[in-house]
Short mmCIF file of N, CA and C in Angstrom, two decimals:
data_model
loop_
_atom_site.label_atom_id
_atom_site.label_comp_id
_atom_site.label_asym_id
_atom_site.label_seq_id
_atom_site.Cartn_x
_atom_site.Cartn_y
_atom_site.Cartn_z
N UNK X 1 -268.20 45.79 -97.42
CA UNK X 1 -266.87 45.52 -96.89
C UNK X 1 -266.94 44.59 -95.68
N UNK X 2 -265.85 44.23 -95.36
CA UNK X 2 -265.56 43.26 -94.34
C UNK X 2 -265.71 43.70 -93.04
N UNK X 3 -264.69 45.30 -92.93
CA UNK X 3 -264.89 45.48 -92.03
C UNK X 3 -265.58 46.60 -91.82
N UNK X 4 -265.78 47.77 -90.96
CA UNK X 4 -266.42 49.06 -90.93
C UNK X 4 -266.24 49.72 -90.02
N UNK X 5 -265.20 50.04 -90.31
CA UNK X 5 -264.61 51.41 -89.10
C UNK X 5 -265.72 51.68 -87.95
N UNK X 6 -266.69 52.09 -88.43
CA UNK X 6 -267.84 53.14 -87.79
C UNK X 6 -268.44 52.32 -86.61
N UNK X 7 -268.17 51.06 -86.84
CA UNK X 7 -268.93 50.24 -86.00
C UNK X 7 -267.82 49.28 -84.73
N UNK X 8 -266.59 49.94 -84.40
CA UNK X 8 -265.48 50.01 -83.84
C UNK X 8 -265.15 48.65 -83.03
N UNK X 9 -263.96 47.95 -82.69
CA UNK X 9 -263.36 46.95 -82.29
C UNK X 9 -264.11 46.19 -81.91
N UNK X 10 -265.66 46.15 -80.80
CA UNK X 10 -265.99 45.35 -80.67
C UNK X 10 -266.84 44.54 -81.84
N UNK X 11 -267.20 45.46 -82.56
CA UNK X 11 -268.03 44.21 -83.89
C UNK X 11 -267.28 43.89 -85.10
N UNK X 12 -265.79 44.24 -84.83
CA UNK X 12 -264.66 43.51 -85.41
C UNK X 12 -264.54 42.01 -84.68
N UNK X 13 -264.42 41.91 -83.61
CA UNK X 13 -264.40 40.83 -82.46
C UNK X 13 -265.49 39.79 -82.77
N UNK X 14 -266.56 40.39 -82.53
CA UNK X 14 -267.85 39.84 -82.85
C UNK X 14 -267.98 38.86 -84.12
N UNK X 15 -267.48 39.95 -85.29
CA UNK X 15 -267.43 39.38 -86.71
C UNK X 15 -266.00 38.33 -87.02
N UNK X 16 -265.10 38.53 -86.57
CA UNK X 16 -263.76 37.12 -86.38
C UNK X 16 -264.53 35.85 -85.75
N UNK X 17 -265.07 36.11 -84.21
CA UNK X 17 -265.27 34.99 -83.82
C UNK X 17 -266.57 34.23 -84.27
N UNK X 18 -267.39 34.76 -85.00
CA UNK X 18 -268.30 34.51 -85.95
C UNK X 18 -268.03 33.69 -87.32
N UNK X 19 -266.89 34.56 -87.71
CA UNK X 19 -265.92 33.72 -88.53
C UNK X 19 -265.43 32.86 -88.61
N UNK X 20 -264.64 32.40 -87.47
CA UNK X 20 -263.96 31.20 -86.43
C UNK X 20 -264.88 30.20 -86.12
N UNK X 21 -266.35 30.46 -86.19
CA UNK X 21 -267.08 29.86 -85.63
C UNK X 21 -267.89 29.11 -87.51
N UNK X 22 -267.72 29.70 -88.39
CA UNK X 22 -268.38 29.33 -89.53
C UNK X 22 -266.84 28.32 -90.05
N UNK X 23 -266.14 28.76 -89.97
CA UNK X 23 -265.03 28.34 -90.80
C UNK X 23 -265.41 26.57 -89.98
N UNK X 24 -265.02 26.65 -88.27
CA UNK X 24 -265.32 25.42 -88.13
C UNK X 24 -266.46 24.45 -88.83
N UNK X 25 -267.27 25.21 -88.90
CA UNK X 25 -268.75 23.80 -89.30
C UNK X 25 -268.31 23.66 -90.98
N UNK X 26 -267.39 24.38 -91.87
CA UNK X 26 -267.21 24.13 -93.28
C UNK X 26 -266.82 22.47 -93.44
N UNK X 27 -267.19 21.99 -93.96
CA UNK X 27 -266.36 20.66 -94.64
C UNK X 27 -265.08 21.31 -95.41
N UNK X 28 -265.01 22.43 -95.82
CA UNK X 28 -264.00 23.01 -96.51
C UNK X 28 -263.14 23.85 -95.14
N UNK X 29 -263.35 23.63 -94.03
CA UNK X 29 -262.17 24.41 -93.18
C UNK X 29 -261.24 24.58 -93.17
N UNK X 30 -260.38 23.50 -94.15
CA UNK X 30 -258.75 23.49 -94.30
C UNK X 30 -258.58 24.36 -94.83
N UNK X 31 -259.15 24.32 -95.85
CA UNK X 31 -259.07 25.33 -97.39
C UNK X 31 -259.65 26.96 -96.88
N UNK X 32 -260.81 26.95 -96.39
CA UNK X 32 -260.71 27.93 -96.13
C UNK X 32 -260.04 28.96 -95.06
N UNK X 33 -259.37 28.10 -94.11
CA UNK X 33 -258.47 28.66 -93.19
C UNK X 33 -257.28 29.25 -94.26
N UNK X 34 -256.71 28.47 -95.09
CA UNK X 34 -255.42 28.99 -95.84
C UNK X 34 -256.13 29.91 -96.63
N UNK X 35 -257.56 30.21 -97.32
CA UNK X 35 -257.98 30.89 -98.06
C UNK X 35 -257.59 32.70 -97.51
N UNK X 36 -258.34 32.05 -95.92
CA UNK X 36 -258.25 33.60 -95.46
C UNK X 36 -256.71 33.56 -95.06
N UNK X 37 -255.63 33.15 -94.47
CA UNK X 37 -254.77 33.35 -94.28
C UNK X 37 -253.88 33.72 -95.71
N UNK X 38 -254.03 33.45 -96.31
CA UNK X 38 -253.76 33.75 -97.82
C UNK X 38 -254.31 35.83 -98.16
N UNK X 39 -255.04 35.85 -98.02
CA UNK X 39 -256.08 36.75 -97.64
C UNK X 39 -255.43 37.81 -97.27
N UNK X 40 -255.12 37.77 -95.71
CA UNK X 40 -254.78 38.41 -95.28
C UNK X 40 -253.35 38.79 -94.79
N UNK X 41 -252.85 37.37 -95.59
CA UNK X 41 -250.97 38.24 -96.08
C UNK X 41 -251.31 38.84 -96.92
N UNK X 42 -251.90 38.76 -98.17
CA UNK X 42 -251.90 39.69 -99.48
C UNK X 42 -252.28 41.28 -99.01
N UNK X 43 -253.08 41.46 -98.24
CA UNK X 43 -253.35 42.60 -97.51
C UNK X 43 -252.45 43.02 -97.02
N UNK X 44 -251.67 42.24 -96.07
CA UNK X 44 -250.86 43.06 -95.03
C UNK X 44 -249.15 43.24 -96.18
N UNK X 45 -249.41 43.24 -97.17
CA UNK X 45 -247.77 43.30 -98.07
C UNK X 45 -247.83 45.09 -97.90
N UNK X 46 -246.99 45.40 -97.72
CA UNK X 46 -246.31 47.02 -98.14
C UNK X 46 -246.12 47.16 -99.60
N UNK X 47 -245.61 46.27 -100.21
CA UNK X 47 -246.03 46.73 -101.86
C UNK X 47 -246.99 46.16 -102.41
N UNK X 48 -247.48 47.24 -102.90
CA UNK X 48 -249.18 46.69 -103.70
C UNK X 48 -248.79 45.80 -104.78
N UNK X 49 -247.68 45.78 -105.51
CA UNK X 49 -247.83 44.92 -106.61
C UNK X 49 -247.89 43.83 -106.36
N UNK X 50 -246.90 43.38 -105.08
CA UNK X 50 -247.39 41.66 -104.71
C UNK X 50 -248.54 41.70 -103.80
N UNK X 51 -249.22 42.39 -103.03
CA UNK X 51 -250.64 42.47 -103.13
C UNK X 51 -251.39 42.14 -104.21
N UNK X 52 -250.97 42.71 -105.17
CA UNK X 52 -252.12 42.10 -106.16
C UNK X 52 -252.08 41.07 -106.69
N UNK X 53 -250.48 40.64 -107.24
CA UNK X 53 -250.11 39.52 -107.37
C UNK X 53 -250.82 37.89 -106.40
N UNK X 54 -250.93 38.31 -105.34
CA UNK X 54 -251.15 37.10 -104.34
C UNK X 54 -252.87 37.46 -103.89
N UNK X 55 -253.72 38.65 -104.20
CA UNK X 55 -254.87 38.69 -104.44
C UNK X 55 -255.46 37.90 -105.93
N UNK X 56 -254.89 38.04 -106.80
CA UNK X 56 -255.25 37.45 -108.08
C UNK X 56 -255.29 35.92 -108.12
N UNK X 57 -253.80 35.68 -106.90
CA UNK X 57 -253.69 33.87 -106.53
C UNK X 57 -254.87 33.59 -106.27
N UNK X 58 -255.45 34.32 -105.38
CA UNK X 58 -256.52 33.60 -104.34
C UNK X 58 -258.04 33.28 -105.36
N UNK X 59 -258.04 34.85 -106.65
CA UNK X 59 -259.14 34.66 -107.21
C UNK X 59 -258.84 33.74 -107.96
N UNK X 60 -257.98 32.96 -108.32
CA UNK X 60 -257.67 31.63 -109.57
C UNK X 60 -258.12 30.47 -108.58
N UNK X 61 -257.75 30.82 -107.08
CA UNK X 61 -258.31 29.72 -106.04
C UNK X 61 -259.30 29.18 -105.90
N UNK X 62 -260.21 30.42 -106.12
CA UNK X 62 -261.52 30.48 -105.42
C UNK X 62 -262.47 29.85 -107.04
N UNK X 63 -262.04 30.31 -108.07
CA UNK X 63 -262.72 29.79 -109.29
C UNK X 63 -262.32 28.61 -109.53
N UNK X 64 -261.03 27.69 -109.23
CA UNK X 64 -260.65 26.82 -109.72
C UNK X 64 -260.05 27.08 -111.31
N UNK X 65 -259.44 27.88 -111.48
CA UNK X 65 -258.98 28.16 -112.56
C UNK X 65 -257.15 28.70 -113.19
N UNK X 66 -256.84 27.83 -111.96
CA UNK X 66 -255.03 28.16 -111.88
C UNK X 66 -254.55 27.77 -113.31
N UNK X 67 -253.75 28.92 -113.47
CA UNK X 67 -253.37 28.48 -115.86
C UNK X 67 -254.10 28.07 -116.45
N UNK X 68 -255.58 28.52 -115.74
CA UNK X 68 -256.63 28.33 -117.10
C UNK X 68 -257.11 29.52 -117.81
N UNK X 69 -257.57 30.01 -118.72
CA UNK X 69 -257.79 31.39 -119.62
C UNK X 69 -257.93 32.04 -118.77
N UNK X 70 -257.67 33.64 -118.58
CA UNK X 70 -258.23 34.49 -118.15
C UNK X 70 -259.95 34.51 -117.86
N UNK X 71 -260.50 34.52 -119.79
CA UNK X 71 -261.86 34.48 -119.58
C UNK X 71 -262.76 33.69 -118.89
N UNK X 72 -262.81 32.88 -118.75
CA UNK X 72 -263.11 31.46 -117.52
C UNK X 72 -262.70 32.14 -116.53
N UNK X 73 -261.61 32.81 -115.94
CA UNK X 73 -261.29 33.39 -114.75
C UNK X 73 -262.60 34.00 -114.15
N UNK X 74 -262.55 35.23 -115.40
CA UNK X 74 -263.66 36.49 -114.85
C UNK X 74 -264.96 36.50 -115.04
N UNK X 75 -265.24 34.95 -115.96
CA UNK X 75 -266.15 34.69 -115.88
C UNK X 75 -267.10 34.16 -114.74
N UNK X 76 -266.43 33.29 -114.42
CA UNK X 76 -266.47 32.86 -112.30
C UNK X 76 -266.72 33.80 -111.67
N UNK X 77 -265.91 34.20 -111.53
CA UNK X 77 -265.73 35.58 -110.45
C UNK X 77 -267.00 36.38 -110.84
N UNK X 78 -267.16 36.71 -111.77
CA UNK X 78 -268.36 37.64 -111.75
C UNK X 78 -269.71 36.87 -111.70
N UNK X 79 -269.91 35.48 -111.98
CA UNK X 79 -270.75 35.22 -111.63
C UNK X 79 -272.00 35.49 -110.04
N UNK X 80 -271.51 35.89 -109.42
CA UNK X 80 -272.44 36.07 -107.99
C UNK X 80 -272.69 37.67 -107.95
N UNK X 81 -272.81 38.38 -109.04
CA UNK X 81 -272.87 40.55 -109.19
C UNK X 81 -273.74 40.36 -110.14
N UNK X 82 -274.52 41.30 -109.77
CA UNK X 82 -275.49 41.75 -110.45
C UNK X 82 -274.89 42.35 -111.97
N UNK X 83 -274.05 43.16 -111.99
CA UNK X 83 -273.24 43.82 -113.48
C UNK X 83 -272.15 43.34 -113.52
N UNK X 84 -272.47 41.81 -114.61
CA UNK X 84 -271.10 40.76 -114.53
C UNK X 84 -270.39 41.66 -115.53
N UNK X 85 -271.08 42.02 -116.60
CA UNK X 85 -270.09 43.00 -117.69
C UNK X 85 -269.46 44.04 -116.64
N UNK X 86 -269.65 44.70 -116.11
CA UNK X 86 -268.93 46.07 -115.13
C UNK X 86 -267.86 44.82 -114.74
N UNK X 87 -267.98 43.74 -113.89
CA UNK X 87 -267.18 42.93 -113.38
C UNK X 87 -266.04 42.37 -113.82
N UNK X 88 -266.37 42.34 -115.10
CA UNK X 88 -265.28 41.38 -115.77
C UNK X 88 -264.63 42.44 -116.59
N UNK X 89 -265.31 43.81 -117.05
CA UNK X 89 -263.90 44.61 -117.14
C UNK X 89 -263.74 45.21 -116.39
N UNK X 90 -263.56 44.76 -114.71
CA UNK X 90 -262.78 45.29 -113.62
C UNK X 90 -261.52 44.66 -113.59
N UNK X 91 -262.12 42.82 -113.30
CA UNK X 91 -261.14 42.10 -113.31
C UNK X 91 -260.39 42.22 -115.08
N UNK X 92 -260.73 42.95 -116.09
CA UNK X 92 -259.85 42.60 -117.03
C UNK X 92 -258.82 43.53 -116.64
N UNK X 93 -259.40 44.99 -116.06
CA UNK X 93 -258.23 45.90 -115.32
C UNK X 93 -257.28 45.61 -114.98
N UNK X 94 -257.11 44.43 -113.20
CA UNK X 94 -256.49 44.21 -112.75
C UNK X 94 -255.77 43.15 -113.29
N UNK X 95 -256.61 42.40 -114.19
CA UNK X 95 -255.64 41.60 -115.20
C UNK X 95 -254.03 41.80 -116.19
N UNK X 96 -254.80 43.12 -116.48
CA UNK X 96 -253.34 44.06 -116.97
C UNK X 96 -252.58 44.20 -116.40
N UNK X 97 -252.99 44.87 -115.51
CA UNK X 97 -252.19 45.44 -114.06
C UNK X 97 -251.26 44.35 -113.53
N UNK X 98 -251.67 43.14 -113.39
CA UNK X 98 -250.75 41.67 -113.07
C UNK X 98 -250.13 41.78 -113.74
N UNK X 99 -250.15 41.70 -115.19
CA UNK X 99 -249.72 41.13 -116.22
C UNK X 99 -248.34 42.59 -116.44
N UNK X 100 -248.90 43.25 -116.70
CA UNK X 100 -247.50 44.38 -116.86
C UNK X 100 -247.01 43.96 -115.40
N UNK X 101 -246.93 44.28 -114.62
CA UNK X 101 -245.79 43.77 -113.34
C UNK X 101 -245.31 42.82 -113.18
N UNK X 102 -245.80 41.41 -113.55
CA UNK X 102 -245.39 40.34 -113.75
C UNK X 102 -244.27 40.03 -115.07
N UNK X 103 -244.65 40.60 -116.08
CA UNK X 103 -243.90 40.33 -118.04
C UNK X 103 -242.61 41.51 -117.59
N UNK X 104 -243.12 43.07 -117.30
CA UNK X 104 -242.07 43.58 -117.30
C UNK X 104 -241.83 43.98 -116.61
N UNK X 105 -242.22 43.98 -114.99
CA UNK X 105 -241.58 44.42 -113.83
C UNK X 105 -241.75 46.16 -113.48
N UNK X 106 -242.66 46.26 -114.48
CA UNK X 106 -243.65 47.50 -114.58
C UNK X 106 -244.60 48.07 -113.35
N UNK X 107 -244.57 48.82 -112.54
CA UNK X 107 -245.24 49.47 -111.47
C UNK X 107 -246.36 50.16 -112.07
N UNK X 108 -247.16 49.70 -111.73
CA UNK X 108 -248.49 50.57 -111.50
C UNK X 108 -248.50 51.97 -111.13
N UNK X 109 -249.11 52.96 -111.78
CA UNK X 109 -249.09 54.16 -110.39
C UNK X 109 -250.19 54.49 -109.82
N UNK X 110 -251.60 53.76 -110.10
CA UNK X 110 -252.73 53.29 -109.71
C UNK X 110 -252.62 51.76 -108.89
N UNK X 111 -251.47 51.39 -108.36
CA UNK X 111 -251.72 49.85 -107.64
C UNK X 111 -252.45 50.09 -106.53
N UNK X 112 -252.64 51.40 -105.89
CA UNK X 112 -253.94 51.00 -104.41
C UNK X 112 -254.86 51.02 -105.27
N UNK X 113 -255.16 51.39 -106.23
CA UNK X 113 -256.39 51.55 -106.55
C UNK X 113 -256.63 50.11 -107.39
N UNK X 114 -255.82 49.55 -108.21
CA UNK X 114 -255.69 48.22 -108.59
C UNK X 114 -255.83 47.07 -107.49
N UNK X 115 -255.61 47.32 -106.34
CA UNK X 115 -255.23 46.34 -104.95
C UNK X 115 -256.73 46.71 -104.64
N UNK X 116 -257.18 47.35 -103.91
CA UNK X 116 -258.45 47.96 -103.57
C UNK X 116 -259.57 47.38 -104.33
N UNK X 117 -259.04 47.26 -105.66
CA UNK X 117 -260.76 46.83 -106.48
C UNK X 117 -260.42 45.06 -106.42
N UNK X 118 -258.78 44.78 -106.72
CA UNK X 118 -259.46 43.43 -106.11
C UNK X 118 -259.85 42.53 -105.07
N UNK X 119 -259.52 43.44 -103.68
CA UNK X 119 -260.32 43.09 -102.70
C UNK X 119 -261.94 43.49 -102.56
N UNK X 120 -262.36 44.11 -103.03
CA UNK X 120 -263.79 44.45 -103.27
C UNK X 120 -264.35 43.29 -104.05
N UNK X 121 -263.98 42.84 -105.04
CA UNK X 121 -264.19 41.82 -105.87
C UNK X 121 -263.97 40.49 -104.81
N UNK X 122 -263.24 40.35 -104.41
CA UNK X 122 -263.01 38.85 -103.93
C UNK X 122 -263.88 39.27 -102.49
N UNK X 123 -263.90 39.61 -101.48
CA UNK X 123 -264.89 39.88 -100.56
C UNK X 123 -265.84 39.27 -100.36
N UNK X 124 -267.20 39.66 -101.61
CA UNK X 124 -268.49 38.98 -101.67
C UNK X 124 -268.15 37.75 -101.34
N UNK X 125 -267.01 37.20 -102.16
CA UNK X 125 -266.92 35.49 -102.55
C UNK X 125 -266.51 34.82 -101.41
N UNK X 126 -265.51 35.48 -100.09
CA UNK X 126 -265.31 35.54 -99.37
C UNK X 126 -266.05 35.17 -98.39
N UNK X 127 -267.54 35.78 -98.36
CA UNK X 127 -268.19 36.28 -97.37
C UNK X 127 -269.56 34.69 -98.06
N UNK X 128 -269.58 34.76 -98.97
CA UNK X 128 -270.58 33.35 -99.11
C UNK X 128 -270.07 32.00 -99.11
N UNK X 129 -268.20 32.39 -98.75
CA UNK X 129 -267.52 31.14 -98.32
C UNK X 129 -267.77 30.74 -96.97
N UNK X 130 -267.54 31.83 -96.27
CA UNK X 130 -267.65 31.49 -94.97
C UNK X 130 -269.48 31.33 -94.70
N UNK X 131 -270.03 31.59 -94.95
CA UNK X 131 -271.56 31.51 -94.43
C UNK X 131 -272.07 30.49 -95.65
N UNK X 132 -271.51 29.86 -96.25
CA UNK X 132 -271.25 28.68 -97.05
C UNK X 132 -273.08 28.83 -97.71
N UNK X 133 -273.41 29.87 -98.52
CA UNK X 133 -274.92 30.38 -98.85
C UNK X 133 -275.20 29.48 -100.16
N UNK X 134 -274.44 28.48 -100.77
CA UNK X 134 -274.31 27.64 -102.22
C UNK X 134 -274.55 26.47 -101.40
N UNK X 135 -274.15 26.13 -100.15
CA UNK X 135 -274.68 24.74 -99.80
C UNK X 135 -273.05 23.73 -100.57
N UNK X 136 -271.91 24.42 -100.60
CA UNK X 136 -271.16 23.65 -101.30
C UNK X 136 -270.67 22.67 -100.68
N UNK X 137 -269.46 21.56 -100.47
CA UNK X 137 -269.21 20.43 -99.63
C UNK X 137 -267.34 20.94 -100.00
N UNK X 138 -266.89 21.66 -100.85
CA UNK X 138 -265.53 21.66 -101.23
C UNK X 138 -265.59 23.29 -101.88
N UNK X 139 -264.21 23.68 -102.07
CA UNK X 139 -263.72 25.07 -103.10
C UNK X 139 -264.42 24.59 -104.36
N UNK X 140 -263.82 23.70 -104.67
CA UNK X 140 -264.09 22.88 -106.15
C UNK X 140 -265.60 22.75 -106.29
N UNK X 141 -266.11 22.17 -105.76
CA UNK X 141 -267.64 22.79 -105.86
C UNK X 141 -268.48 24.04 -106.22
N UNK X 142 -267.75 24.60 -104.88
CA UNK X 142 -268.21 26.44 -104.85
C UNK X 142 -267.26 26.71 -106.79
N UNK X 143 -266.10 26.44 -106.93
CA UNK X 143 -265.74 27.04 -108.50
C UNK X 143 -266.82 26.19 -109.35
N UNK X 144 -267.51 25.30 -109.29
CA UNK X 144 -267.96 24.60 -110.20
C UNK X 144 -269.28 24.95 -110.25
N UNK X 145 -270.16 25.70 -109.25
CA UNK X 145 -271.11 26.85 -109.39
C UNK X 145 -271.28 27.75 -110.15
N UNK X 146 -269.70 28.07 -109.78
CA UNK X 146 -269.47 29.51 -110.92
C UNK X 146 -269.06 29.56 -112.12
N UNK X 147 -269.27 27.93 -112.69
CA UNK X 147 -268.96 27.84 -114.02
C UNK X 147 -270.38 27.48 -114.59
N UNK X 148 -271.27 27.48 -114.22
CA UNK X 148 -272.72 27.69 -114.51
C UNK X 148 -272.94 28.45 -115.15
N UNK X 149 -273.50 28.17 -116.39
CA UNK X 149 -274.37 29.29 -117.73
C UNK X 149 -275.24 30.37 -116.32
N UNK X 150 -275.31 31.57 -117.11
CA UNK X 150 -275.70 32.53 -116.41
C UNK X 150 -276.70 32.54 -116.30
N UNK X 151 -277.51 31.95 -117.59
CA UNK X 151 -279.26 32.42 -117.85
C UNK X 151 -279.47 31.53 -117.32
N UNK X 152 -281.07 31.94 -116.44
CA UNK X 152 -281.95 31.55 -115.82
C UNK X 152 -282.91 30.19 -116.23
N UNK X 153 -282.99 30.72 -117.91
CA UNK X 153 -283.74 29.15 -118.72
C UNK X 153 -282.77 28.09 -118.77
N UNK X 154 -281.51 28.26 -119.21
CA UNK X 154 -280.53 27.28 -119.51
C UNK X 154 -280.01 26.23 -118.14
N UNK X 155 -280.32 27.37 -116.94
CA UNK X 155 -280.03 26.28 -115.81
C UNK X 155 -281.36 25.76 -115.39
N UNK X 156 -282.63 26.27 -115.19
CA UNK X 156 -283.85 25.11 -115.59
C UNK X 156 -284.08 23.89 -116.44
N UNK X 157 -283.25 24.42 -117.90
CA UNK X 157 -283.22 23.19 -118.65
C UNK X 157 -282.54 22.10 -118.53
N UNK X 158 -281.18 22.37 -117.95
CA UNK X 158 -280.18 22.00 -117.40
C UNK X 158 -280.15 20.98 -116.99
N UNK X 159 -281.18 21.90 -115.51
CA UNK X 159 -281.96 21.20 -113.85
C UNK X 159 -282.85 19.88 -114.77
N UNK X 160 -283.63 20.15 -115.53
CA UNK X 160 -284.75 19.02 -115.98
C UNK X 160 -283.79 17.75 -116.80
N UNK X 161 -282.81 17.91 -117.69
CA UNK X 161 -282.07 16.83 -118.15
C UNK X 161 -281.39 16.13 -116.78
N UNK X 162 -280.78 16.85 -116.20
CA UNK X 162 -279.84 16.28 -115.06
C UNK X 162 -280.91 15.38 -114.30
N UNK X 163 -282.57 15.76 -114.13
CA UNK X 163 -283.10 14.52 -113.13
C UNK X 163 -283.68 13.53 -114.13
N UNK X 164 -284.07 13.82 -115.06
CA UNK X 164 -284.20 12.71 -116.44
C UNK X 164 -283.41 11.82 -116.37
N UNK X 165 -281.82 12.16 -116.08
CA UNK X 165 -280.71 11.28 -116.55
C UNK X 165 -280.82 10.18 -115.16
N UNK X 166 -280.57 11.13 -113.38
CA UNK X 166 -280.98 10.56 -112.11
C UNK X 166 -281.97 9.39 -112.50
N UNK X 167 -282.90 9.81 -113.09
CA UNK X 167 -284.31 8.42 -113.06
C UNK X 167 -283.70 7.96 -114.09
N UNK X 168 -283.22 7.70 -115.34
CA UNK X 168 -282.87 6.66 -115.99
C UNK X 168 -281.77 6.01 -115.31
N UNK X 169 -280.81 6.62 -114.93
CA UNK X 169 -279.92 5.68 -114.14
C UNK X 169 -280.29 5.31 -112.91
N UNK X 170 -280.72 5.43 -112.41
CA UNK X 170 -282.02 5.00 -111.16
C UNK X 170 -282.76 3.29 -111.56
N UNK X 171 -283.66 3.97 -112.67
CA UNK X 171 -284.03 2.56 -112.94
C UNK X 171 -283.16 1.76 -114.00
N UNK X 172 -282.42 1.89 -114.71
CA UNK X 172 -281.43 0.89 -115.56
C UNK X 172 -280.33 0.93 -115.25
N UNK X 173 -279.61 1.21 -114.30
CA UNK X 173 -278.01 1.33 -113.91
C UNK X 173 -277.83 0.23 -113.14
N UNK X 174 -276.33 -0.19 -113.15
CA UNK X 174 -276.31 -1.52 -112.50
C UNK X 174 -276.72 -1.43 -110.86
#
């Protein structure tokens, strides 16, 4: 978690201006200033359903995947967890959960608990935004990480065509 009670106001303080202090050195600071401000209206709503509603915004944000399939959604997103299957039928959970409140204006009677898992979920992603651990230069980048084949051989093989292609266009490109 983000924050931790146990460890009281001052390493809340500590951890903002730490924050404040990463967000500046981002090439992505714009974005991620509205990311977290985004963030942390969805948090502070009194009804969970547009909590989740405007938590789900942020995860279409963060993947680059606004009205694109679901599956591509949760596929992203789970990319950086160890149990992407556990992951992606979390997010297929809260997928429902949108989706009935959104089609029919349907209440949850599990929405903290729907709101709750998708801040747990978005968090991690959160937390390697700001300490920028991908080395990314943009959002669009960091989503374009997470559209990376999962297996380990396929992005080696990947890695070896992509500098093949570097040295041929290296030496024969205009």
């Amino acid at each position: 978690p983000l924050y931790k009670p146990e460890f009281g106001w001052e390493e809340l303080e500590r951890s903002r201006q730490w924050a404040m202090r990463s967000i500046r050195n981002l090439n992505y600071s714009l974005d991620m200033k509205n990311l977290i401000l985004r963030y942390t209206e969805a948090l502070d709503q009194s009804n969970l359903n547009d909590c989740v509603l405007r938590l789900w915004g942020i995860i279409e944000r963060i993947t680059d995947t606004i009205g694109s399939n679901y599956d591509e959604t949760t596929k992203r997103m789970s990319w950086v967890f160890k149990d992407r299957k556990l992951v992606r039928e979390m997010l297929q959970a809260i997928r429902v959960r949108r989706n009935q409140h959104v089609h029919s204006g349907r209440s949850a009677h599990d929405r903290d608990q729907v709101a709750y898992l998708a801040k747990y979920l978005l968090d991690p992603h959160i937390l390697i935004l700001l300490r920028n651990d991908f080395k990314v230069s943009s959002l669009e980048e960091y989503a374009r990480v997470l559209a990376l084949p999962e297996n380990y051989d396929i992005l080696r093989e990947m890695e070896k065509i992509y500098r093949m292609g570097a040295r041929i266009e290296k030496a024969y490109g205009p």
